[in-house]
mmCIF file of C-alpha atoms in Angstrom:
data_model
loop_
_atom_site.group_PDB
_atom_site.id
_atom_site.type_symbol
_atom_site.label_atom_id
_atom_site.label_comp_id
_atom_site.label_asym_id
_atom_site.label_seq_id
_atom_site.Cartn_x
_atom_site.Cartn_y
_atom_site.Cartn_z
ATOM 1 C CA UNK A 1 103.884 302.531 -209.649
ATOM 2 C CA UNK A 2 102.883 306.003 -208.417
ATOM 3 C CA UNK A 3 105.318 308.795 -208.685
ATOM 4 C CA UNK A 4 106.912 308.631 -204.814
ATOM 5 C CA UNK A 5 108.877 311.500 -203.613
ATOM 6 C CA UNK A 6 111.686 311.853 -200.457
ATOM 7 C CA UNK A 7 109.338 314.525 -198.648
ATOM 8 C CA UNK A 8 105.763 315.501 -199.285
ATOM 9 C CA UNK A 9 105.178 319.700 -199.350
ATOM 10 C CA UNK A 10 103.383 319.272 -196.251
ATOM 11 C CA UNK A 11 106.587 317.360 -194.459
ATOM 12 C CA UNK A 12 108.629 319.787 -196.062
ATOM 13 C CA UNK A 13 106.327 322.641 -194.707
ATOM 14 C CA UNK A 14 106.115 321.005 -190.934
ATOM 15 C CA UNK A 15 109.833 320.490 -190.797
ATOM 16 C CA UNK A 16 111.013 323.939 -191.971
ATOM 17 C CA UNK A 17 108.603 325.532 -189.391
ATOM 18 C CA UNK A 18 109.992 322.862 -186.605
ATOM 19 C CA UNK A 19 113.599 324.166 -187.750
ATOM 20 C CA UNK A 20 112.940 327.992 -187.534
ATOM 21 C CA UNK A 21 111.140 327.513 -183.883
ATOM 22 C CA UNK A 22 114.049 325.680 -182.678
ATOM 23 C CA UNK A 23 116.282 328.651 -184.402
ATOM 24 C CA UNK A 24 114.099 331.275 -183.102
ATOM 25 C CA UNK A 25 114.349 329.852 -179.586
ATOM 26 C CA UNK A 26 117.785 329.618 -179.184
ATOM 27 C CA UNK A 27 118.222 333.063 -180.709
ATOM 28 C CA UNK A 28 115.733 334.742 -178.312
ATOM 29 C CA UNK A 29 117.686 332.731 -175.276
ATOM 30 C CA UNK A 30 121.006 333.747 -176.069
ATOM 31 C CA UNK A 31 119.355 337.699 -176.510
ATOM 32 C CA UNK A 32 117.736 337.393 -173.449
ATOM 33 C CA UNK A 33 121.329 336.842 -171.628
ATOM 34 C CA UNK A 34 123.254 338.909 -173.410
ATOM 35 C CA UNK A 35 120.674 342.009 -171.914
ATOM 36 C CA UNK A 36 120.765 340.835 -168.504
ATOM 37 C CA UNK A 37 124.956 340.601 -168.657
ATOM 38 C CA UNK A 38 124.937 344.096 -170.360
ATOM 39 C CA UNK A 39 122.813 345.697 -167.746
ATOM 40 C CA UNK A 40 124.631 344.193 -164.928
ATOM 41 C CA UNK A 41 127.804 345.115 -166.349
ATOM 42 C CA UNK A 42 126.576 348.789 -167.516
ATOM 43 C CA UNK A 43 129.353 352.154 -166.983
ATOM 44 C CA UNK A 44 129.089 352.938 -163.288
ATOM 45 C CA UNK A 45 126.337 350.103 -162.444
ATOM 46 C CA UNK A 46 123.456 352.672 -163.876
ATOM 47 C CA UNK A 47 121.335 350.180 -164.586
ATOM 48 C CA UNK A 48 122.197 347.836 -161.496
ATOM 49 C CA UNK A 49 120.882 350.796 -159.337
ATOM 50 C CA UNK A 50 117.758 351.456 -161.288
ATOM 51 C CA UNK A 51 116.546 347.869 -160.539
ATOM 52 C CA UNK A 52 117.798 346.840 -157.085
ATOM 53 C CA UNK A 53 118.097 350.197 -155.436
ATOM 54 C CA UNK A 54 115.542 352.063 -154.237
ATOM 55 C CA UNK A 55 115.527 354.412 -151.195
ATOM 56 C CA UNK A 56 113.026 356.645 -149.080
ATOM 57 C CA UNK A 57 112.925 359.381 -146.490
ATOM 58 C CA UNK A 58 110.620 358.072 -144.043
ATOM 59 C CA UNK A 59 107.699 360.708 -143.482
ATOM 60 C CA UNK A 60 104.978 361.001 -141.089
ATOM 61 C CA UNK A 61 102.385 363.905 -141.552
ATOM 62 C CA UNK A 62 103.670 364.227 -145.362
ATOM 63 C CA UNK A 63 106.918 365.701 -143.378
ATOM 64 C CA UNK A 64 110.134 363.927 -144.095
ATOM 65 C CA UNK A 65 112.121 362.983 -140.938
ATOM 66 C CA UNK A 66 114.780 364.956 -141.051
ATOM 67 C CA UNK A 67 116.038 366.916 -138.866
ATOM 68 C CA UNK A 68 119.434 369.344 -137.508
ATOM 69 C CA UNK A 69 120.847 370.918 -134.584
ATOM 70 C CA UNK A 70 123.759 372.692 -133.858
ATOM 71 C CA UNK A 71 126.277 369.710 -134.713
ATOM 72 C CA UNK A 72 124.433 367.012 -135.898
ATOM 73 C CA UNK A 73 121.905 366.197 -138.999
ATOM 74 C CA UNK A 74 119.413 362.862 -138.398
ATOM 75 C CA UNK A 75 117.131 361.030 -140.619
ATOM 76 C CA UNK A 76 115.320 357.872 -140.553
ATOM 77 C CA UNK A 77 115.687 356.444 -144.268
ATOM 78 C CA UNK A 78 113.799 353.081 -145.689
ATOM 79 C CA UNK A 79 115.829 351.045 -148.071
ATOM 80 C CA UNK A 80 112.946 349.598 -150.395
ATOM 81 C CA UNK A 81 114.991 347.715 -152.774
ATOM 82 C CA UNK A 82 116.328 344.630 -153.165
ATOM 83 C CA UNK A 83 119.949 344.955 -152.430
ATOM 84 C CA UNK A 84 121.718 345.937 -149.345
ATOM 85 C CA UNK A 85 122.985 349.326 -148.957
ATOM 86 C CA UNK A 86 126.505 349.246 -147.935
ATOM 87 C CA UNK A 87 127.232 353.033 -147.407
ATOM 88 C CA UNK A 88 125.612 356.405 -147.822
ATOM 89 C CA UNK A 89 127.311 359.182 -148.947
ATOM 90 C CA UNK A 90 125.523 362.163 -147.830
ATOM 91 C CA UNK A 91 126.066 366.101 -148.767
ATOM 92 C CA UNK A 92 124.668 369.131 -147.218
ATOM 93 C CA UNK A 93 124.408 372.392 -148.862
ATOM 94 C CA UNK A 94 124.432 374.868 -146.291
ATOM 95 C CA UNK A 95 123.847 378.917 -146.963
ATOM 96 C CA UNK A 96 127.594 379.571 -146.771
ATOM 97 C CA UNK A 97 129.348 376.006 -147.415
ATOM 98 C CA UNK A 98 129.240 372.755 -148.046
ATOM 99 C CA UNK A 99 130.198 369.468 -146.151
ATOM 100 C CA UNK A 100 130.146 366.228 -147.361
ATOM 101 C CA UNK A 101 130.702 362.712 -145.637
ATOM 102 C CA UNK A 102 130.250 358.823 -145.845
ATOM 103 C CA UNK A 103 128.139 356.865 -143.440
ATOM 104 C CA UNK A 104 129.192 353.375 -143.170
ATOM 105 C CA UNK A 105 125.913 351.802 -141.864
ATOM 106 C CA UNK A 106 124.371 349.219 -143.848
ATOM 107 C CA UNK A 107 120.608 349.400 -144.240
ATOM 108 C CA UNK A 108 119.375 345.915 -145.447
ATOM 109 C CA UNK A 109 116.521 345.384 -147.691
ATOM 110 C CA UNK A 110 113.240 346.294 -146.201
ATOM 111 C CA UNK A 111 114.757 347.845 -143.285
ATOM 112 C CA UNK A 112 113.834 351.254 -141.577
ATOM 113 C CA UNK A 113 117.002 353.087 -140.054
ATOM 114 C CA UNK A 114 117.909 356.031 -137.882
ATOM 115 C CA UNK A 115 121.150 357.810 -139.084
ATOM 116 C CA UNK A 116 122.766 360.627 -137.114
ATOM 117 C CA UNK A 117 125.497 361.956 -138.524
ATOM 118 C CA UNK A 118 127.595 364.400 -135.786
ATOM 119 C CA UNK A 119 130.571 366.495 -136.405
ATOM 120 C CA UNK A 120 128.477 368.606 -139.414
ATOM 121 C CA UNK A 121 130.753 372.131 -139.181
ATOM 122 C CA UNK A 122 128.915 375.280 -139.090
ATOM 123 C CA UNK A 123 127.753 375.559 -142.622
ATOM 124 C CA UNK A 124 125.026 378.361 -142.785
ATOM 125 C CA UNK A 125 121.441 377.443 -142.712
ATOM 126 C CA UNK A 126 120.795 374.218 -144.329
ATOM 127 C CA UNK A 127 119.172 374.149 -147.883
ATOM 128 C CA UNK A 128 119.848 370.848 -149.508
ATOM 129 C CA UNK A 129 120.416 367.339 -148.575
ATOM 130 C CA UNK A 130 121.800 364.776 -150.987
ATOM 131 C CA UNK A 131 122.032 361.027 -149.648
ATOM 132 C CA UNK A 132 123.261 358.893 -152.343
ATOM 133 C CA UNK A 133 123.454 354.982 -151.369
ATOM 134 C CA UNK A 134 126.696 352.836 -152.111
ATOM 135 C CA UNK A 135 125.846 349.303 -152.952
ATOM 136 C CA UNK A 136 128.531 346.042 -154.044
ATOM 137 C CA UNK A 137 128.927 344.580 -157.156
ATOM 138 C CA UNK A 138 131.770 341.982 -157.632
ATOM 139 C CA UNK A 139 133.627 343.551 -154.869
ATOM 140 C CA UNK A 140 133.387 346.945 -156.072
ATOM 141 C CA UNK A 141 131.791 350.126 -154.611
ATOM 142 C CA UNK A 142 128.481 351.846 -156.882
ATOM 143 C CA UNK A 143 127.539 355.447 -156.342
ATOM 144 C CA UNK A 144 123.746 355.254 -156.888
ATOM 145 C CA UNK A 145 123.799 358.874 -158.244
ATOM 146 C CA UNK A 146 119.747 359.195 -158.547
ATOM 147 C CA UNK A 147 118.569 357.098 -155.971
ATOM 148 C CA UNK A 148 116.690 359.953 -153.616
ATOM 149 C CA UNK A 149 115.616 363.489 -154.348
ATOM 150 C CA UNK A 150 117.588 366.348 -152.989
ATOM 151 C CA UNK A 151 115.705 366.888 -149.600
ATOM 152 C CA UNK A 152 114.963 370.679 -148.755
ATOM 153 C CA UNK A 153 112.655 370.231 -146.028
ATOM 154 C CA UNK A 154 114.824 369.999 -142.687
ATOM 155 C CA UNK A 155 113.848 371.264 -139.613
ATOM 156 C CA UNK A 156 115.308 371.895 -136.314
ATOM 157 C CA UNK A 157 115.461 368.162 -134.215
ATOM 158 C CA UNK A 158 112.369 368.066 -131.288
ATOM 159 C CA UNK A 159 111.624 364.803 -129.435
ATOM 160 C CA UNK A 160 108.491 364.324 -132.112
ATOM 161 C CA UNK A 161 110.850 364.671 -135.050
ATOM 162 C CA UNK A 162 113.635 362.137 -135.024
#
């Protein structure tokens, strides 16, 4: 009778390759979610904001519309991400102080919106703008710290501006 063995080389070969697959699957599976969880669940939701947030000054004529009188600073801002933008926070460097405040409109995704912000104190001439957007996660508040660009182009309000 011929020399008969449990499993041929070739079995052998087929079911250690089967095995490692299988292995490398569920190893590449559990990777893949343990990335996603950490990013979601990165210090101060840095990572959150880099892939679901994403604002813009709205421009027209390669001007950004934004604009300031007397009392009052206005800009029409597109929120071009994916997640709702619960809150702005929104600074303005002025030649001889500062002022700071938080605008509670929301600004959906894909939405185009006119803020006016009134009250803004006699702060020098205006240099800088900083609008940071605020977004939810699990109840809590994210400061999207990098969002926008500091905006130094703001002009005096006209009817063509804002």
């Amino acid at each position: 009778m011929l020399n008969k063995k449990a499993l041929s080389p070739l079995i052998a070969t087929m079911l250690l390759l089967s095995v490692s697959l299988a292995l490398g699957a569920i190893v590449m599976n559990w990777g893949r979610n343990y990335v996603a969880d950490e990013q979601l669940n990165a210090p101060n939701g840095d990572r959150l904001c880099e892939q679901y947030v994403s604002l813009r000054l709205v421009r027209m004529a390669e001007k950004p519309l934004i604009c300031h009188t007397e009392s009052t600073l206005s800009f029409i801002i597109e929120n071009l991400g994916v997640k709702s933008i619960s809150k702005m926070q929104v600074s303005v460097l002025g030649s001889d102080d500062v002022f700071s405040t938080s605008v509670t409109d929301a600004i959906e995704p894909a939405a185009i919106t006119k803020i006016t912000i009134p009250n803004v104190p006699a702060i020098g001439t205006i240099q800088e703008v900083y609008i940071r957007p605020v977004i939810k996660h699990e109840g809590a508040d994210i400061v999207c710290w990098d969002s926008i660009e500091p905006i130094r182009e703001i002009g005096g309000c006209t009817d063509e501006i804002v």
